[in-house]
XYZ file of C-alpha atoms in Angstrom:
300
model
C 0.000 0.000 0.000
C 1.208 2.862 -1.110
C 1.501 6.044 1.510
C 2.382 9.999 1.833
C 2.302 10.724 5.273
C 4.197 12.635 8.464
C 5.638 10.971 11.062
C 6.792 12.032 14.599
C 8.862 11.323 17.582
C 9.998 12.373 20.844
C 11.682 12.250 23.891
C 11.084 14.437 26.436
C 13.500 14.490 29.802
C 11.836 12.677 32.502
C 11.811 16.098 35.202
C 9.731 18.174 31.799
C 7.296 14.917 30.808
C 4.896 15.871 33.937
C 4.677 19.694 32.618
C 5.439 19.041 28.964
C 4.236 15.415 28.322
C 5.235 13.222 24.933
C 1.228 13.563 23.996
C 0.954 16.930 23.528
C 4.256 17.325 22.163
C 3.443 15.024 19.606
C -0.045 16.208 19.208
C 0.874 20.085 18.135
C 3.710 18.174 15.754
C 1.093 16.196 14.384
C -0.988 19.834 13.859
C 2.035 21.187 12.125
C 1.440 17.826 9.352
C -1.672 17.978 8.991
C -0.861 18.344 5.519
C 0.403 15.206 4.604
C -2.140 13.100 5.513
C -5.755 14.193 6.845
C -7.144 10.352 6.307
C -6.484 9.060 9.718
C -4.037 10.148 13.056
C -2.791 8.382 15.841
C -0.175 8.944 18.776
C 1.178 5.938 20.967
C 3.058 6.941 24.101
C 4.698 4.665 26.663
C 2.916 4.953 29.960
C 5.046 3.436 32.763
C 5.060 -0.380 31.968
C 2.487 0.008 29.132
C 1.909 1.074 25.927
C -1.454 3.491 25.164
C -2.889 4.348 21.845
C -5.377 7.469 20.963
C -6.421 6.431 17.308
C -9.221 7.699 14.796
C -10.213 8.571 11.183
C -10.413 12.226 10.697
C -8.161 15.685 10.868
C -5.901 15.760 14.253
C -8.085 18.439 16.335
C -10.992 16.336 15.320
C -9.252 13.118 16.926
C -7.686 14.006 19.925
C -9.287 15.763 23.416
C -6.988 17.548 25.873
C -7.867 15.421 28.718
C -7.611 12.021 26.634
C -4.233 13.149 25.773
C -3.431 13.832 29.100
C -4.169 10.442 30.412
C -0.913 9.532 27.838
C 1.474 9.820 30.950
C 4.804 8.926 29.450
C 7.932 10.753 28.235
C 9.010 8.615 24.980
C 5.806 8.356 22.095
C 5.573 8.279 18.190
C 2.830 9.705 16.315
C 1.464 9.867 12.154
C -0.984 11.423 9.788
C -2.017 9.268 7.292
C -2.817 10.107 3.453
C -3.198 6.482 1.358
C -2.703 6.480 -2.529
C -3.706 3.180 -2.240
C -5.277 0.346 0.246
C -8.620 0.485 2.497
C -9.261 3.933 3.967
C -9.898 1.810 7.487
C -9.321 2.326 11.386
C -7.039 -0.926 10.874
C -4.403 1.056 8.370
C -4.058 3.790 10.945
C -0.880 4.323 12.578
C 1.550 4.087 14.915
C 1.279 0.366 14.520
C 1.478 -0.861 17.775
C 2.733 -4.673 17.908
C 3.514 -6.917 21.531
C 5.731 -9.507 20.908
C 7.833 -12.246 23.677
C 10.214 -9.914 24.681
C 8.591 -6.317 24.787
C 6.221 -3.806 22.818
C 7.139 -2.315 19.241
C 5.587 1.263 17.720
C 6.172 2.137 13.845
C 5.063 5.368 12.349
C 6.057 4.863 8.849
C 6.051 7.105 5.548
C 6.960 5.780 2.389
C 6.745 2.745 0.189
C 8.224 0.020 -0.554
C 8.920 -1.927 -3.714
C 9.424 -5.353 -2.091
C 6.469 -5.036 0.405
C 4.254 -8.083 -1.497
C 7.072 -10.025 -2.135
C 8.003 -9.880 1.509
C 4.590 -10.235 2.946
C 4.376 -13.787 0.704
C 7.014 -14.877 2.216
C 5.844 -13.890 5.837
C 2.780 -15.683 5.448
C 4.434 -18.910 4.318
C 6.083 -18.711 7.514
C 2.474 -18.800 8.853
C 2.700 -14.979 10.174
C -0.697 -13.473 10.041
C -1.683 -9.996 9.045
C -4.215 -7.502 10.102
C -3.642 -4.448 8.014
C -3.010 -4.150 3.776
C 0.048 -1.762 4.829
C 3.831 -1.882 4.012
C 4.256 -0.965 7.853
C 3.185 -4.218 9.166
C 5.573 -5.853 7.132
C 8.430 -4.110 8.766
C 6.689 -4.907 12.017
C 7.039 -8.145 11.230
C 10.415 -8.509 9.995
C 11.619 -6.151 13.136
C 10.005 -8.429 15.508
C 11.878 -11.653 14.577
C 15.216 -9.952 14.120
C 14.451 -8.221 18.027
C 14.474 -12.171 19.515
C 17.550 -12.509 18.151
C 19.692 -9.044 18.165
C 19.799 -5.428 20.063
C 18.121 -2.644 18.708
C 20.107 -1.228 16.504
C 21.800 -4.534 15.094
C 17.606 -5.393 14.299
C 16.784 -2.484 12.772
C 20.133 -2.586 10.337
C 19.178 -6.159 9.485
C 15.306 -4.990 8.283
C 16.814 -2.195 6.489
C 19.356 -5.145 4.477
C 15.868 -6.238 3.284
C 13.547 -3.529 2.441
C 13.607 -1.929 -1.107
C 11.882 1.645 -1.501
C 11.211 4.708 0.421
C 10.831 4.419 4.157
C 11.369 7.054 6.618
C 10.542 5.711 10.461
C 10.085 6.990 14.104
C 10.230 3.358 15.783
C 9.573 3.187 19.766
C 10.959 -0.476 20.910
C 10.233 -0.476 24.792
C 11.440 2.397 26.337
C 14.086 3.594 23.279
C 13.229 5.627 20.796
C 14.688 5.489 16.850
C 14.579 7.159 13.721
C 15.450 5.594 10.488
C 15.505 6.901 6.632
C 16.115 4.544 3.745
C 19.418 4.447 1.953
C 18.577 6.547 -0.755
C 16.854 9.431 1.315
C 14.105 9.456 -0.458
C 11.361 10.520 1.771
C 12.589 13.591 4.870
C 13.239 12.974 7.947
C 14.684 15.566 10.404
C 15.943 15.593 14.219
C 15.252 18.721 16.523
C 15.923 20.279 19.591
C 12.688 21.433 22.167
C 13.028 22.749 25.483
C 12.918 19.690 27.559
C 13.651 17.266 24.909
C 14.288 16.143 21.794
C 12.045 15.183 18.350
C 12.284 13.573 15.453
C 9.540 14.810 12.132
C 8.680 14.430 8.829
C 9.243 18.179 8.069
C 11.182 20.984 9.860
C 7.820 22.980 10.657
C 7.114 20.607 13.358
C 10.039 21.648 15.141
C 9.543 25.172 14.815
C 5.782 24.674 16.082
C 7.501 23.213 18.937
C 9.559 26.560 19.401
C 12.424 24.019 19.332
C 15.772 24.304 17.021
C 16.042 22.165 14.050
C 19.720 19.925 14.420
C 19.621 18.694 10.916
C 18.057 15.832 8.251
C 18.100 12.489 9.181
C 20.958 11.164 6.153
C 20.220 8.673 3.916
C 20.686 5.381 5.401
C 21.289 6.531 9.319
C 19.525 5.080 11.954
C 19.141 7.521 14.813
C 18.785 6.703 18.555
C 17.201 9.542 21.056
C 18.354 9.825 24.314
C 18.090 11.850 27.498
C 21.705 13.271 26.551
C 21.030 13.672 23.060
C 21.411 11.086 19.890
C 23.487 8.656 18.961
C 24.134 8.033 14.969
C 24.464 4.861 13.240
C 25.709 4.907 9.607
C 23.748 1.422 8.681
C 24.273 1.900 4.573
C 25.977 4.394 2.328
C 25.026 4.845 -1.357
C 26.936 6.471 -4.082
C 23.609 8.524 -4.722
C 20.486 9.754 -3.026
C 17.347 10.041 -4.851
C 14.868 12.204 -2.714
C 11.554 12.699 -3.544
C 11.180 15.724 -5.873
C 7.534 15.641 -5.459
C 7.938 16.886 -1.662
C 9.629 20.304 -3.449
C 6.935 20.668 -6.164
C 3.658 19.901 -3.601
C 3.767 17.583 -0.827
C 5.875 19.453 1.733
C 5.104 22.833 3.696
C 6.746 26.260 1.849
C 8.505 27.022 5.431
C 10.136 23.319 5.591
C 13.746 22.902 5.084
C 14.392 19.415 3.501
C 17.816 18.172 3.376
C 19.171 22.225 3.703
C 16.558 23.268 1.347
C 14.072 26.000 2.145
C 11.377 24.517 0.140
C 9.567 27.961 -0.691
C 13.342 28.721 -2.852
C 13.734 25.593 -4.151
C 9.948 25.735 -5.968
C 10.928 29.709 -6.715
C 13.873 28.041 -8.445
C 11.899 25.632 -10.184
C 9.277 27.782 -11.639
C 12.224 30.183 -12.620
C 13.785 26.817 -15.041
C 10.444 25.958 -16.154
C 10.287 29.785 -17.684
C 13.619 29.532 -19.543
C 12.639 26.123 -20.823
C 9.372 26.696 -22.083
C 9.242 30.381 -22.377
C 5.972 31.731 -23.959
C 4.010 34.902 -24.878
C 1.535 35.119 -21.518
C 0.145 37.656 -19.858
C -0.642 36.025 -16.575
C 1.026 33.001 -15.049
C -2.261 30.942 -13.118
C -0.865 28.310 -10.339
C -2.742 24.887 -9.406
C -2.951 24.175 -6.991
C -1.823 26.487 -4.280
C 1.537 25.028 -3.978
C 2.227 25.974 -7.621
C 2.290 30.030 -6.373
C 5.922 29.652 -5.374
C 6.608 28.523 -8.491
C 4.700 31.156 -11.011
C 6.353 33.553 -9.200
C 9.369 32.372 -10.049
């Protein structure tokens, strides 16, 4: 199933999480994404020795109450906004996807697809693995899951990344630890910031700044991240001669006050339309963008 979406992480210090908790933190990132996905929303926090979910079909004010969120007591949580090209508009699809396994509790907010995902899921239900959802994200649940009974963290997550093909950008909670991960190519954004109290991890920049928190820079192509209380760690799982990022986020997808991979995006479509004039130059006397994201660019 193929997805555009935003994706969201974070970490807040254990002395802010009673003032400042993961929930709402995640909830006003969430806000900030609304435009990449307005299907479905969810936010999954850990709460002491469990794991709660607020989930629902609809735009993120529409989902979420103040005092539901509030009962999310927990200073590590992952949240998305879903927007499906393809597969069931259905409560099921919605993420984080949430799964308990032997050893602990997994969360995956994913955005991106991949190539492999039917291939992969045939294989998985050879093995007699059953699946709830038609999404790419349950896949890599899967796959993370069995490599997690046999490795640490970060040696799983490097093995599921040796196996999926496509775009994938991920906020992963495993138990208490919190992880970012962007495919080896780059393809879809991924950033890490700085809030007061804490750290996060977003699909887009504007997040951060909604957060009144100081963007650190773009997840690269191929890093896993790891958030902690003292800051991140970096793992360089996979290094390709070239990226290939999305150009679709410049033309449309992404907000015109995001910067992806050093990019303000509002320049970058200035830029574009400015090409696309010298290319195709005609005799016009007005230049008339669809859809609003196309201003930028016939301004340019």
């Amino acid at each position: 199933m193929k997805e555009e979406c935003g994706v969201v992480g974070v970490l807040m210090h254990d002395a802010d999480a009673q003032a400042k908790p993961a929930s709402l933190q995640i909830y006003y990132s969430l806000y900030a994404l609304q435009h990449r996905g307005q299907e479905s929303t969810g936010i999954t926090v850990k709460c002491g020795e469990t794991i709660k979910s607020i989930k629902g079909m609809g735009l993120v004010p529409e989902v979420y109450s103040k005092d539901d969120l509030l009962k999310l007591k927990g200073n590590i949580g992952v949240g998305h906004v879903r927007y499906s090209t393809t597969g069931d508009s259905k409560i099921e699809n919605c993420q984080p996807l949430m799964v308990k396994y032997k050893s602990g509790n997994v969360a995956i907010a994913h955005n991106g697809n991949l190539v492999n995902g039917h291939d992969l899921r045939d294989e998985l239900e050879s093995e007699g693995r059953i699946f709830i959802t038609n999404s790419d994200t349950e896949v890599i649940a899967h796959l993370l899951v069995k490599e997690l009974l046999k490795h640490d963290p970060i040696e799983s997550i490097k093995a599921v990344m040796a196996r999926l093909k496509g775009s994938y950008s991920l906020a992963l909670m495993i138990d208490d630890r919190l992880f970012a991960a962007r495919d080896p190519l780059g393809f879809k954004p991924l950033c890490i910031g700085e809030i007061s109290g804490g750290y996060v991890v977003a699909s887009e920049s504007v997040a951060i700044d909604t957060l009144n928190g100081e963007l650190v820079r773009d997840v690269k192509p191929g890093e896993v991240i790891e958030i902690t209380d003292s800051g991140f760690e970096s793992y360089q799982m996979f290094n390709e001669k070239n990226a290939a990022h999305c150009v679709f986020e410049y033309i449309y997808f992404a907000r015109p006050d995001s910067i992806i991979d050093g990019q303000l995006v509002y320049k970058v479509r200035e830029r574009i339309g400015r090409e696309l004039a010298k290319e195709h130059p005609v005799e016009a006397d007005i230049v008339s963008p669809v859809p609003d994201s196309g201003i930028t660019s016939a301004i340019g």
